[in-house]
Every structure is written in C-alpha cells, then in structure tokens.
Coordinates of C-alpha atoms in Angstrom, one line a residue:
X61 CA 111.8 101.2 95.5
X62 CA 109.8 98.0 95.5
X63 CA 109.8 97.6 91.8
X64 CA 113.5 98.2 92.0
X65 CA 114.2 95.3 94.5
X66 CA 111.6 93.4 92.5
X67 CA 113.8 94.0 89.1
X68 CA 117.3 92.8 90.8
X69 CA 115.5 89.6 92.8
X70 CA 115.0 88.2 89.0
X71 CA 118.6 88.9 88.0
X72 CA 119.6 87.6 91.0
X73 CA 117.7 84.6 90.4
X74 CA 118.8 84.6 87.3
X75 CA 115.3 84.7 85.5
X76 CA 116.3 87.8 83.4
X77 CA 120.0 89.5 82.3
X78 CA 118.8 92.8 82.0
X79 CA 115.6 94.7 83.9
X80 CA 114.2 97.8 83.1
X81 CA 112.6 99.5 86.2
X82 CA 110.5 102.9 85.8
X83 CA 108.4 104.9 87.6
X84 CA 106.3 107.3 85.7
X85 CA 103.2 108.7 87.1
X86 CA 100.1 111.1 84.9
X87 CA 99.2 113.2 88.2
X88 CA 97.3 115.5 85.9
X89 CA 94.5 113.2 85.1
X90 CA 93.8 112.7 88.5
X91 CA 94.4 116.3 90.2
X92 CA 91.5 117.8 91.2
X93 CA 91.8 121.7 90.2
X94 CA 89.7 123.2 92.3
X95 CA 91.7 121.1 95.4
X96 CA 94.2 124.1 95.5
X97 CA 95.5 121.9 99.1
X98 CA 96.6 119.3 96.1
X99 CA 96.6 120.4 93.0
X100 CA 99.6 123.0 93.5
X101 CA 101.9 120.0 94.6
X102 CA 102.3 117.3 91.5
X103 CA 103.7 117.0 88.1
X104 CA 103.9 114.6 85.4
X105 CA 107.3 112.7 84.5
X106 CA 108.7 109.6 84.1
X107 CA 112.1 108.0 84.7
X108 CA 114.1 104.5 84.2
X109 CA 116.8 102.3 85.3
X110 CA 119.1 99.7 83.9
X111 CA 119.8 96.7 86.1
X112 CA 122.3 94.4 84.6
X113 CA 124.3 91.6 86.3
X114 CA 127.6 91.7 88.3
X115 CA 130.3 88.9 90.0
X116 CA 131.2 91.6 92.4
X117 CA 129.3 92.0 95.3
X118 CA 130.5 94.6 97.0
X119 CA 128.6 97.2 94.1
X120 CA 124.8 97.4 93.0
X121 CA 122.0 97.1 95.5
X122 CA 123.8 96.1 98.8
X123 CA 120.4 96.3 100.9
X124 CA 117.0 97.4 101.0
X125 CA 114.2 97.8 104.0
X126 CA 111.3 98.1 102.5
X127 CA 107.9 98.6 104.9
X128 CA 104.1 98.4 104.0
X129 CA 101.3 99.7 106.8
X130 CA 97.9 99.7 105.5
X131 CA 96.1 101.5 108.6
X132 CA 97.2 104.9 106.2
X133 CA 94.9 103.7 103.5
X134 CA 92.5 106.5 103.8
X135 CA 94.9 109.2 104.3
X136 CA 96.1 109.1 100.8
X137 CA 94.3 107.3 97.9
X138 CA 91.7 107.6 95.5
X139 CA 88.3 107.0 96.6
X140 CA 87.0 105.6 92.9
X141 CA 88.1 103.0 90.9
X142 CA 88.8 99.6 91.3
X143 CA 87.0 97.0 92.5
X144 CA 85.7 98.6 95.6
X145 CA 84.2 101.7 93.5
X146 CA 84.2 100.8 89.6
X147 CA 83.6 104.3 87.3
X148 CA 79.8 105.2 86.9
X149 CA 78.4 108.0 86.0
X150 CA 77.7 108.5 89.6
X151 CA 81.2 108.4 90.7
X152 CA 83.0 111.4 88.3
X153 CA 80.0 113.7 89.1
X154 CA 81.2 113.3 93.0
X155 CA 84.7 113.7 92.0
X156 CA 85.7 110.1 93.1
X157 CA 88.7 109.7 90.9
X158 CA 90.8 112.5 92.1
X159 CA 93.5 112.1 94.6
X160 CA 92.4 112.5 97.7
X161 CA 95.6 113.6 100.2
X162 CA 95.1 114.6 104.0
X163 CA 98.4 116.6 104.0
X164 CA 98.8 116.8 107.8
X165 CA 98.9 113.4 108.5
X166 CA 100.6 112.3 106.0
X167 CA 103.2 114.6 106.9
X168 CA 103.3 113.3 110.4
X169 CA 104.0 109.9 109.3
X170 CA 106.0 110.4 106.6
X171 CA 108.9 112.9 107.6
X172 CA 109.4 109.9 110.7
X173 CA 109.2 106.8 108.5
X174 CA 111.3 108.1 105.7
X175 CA 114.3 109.6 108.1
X176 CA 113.7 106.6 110.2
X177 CA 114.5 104.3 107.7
X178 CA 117.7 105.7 105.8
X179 CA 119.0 105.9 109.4
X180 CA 118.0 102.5 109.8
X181 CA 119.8 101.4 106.4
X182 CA 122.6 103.1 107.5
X183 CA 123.1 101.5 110.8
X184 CA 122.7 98.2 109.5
X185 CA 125.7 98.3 107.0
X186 CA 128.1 100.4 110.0
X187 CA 127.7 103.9 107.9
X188 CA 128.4 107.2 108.8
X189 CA 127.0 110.6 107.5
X190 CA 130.3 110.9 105.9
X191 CA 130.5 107.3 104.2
X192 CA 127.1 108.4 102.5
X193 CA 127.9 110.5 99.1
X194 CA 124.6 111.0 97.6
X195 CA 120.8 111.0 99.6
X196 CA 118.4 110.5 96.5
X197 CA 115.1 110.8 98.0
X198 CA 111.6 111.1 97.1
X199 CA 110.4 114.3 96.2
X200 CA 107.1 115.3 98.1
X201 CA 108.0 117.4 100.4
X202 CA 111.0 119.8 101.2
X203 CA 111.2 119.8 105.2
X204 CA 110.7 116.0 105.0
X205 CA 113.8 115.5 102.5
X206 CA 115.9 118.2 105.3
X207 CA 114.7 116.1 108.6
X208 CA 115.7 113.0 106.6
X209 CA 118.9 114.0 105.7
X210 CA 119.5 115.8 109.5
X211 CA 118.4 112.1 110.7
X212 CA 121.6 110.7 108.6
X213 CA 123.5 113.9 109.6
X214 CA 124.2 114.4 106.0
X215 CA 125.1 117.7 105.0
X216 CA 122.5 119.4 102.5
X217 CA 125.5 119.5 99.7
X218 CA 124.9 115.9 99.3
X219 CA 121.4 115.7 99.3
X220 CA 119.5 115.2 95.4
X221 CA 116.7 117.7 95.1
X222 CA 114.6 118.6 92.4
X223 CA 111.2 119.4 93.5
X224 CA 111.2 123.5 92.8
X225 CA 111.7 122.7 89.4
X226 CA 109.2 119.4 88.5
X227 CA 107.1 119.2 92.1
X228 CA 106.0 116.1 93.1
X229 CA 106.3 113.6 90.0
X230 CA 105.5 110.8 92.8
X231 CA 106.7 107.3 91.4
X232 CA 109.6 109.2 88.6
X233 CA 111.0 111.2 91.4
X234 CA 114.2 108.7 92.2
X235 CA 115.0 108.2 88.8
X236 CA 114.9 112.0 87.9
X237 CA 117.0 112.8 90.3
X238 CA 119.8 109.6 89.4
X239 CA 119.4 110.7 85.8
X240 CA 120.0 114.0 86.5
X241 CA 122.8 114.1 88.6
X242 CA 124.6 110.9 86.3
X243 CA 124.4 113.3 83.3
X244 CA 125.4 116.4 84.9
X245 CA 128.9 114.3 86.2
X246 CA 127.9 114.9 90.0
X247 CA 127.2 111.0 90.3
X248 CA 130.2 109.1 90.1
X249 CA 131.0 105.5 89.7
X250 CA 132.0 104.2 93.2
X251 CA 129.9 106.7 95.1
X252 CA 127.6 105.0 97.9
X253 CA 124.0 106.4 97.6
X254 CA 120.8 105.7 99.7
X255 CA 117.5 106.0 98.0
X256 CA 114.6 106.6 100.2
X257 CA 110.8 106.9 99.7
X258 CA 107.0 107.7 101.6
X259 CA 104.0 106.8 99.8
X260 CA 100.6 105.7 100.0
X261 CA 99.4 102.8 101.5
X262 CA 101.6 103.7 103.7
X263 CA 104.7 102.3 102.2
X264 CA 108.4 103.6 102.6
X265 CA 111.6 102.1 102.3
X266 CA 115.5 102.5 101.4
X267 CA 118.0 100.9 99.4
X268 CA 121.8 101.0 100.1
X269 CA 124.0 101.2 96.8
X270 CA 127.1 101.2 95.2
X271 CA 126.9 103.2 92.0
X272 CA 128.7 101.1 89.6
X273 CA 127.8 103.0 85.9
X274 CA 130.0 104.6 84.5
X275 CA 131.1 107.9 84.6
X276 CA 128.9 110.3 81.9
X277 CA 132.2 111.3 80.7
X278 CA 132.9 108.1 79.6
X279 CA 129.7 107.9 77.3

C-alpha cells in the first residue's frame, strides 16, 4: 500500500505517466523449516499494477490512511542482516536470517489496526457496508480478514480471499487477489474497492478506490 500511494504521488506530480507498482516477496529463503509456528504460513509470489493518469477525479485512488508504529519492531522481523547485524559466519549458524514472527501478538495488533482502519477509510468518505463492492485485503490471516470485514459490516460474498490456495505471499497478496478477481470478470469497472494491509514494523493502512480498468471482457 505504501509503494502504491508512492507510485500515484509521481503521476500526480506529474514526474512519471505510467508507474509500475509490485509486491513480490521469496518467503522461502528466509523460512526457517524447523519453525513449524512459521514455516507452515508463507508462500512465494509476485504481483503488479498499472497506474496511468486520469482528468476524472472521482475514479483511481480516492484516499489512503496509511500508519507506521515502530514499538512492534521485534515482534516481526529478522534478527540478521543489515546494518545492525551484517551476515557472518556466526550469524547463519544461529539462524539469524530467518523470519522471526511472535504470532500472538501480532495477531492482537493486527486484527484491530487492519479492521480499524478500513472502518476508518470508510467513515471518512460517508460509506456504507453496502457502497463497498470488493474488500481486497492482505492475506495473513483468515479470522483477521472476517473481523475486518464484520468491522465494515461487509458481507463475506464481497470479501477477496485467496490464502487456502497460495498462504501468506506477504507483499504480492493485494495484487493476486486484484489480478485474480479482474480476470475472472468478478471485478468490474466502476466497482469501489478498499484495500487493506498489517505488516511489520508495524505498518497498516487502506486505500479507497474506484476501479477504472476495463472490464476483462473487453481485453
């Protein structure tokens, strides 16, 4: 979500016509196997979006909340790496460049900070459950996608999931689930969509849109 507001600020400042977003993430290579707590939970995928430029306003991104908390640091993170811990020898013999995930309290703070803020997104722009078509949101955890949507009293119906299938693919999630429902025909131009996201850091956010692509019929 944060590279996606990223991409549109420069065609809205008219750096760039076209932007490219995409979210890919390579869990694999840093998925401790013997963490059976994590190891059971990710997959590997990738996933991309178009942004082009448009006169009318009332389509594309029409808002985004977007929230950064760094007190969760140690909750979800890799221990190597970096600056802090560069690779030595020492550091892959104590498994420092695995993902590290305390699940519980992530949890906690995610399935709050993720509902809170679609409701929030919502309540900003005067929407309704039922003026909300699609929920596309980041696929980590199922009861944290169903207290979301219960937050936006959306029906399940309209909610993208795709996790049984792929797991977590972390930063690919969104744009799976966009690119899957555009080429199966469910997402339709004119539909309003809310995008919403948890991750590490903590971070989390949504984005209000207007789908404006056209149809997959059309292509």
């Amino acid at each position: 979500l944060f590279a996606l507001v990223v991409g549109a600020q420069f065609i809205e400042n008219r750096a760039y016509k076209k932007v490219v977003v995409v979210g890919t993430d390579v869990m694999t290579r840093i998925t401790d196997y013997t963490d059976r707590n994590t190891c059971v939970l990710f997959g590997d995928a990738a996933g991309a979006v178009l942004l082009e430029p448009t006169e009318d306003t009332s389509v594309g991104i029409l808002d985004h909340i977007l929230y950064t908390d760094g007190s969760g640091g140690k909750v979800l993170y890799m221990k190597g790496g970096g600056s802090l811990n560069p690779p030595t020898h020492e550091t892959v013999d104590k498994g420092m460049h695995f993902l590290y995930q305390d699940g519980k309290a992530v949890f906690k703070v995610a399935v709050i900070g993720m509902a809170e803020v679609s409701a929030e997104i919502m309540g900003r722009n005067g929407l309704t459950g039922e003026d909300v078509d699609w929920l596309v949101p980041h696929q980590a955890n199922l009861r944290i996608i169903d207290a979301c949507a219960e937050r936006m009293g959306l029906d399940k119906s309209k909610v993208m999931v795709n996790i049984e299938r792929y797991g977590n693919t972390t930063a690919a999630t969104i744009p799976m689930c966009l690119s899957e429902w555009w080429h199966s025909g469910k997402l339709r131009k004119g539909q309003t969509i809310v995008l919403a996201s948890f991750g590490a850091g903590f971070t989390w956010g949504s984005i209000l849109i207007k789908w404006d692509a056209d149809n997959m019929d059309k292509n």
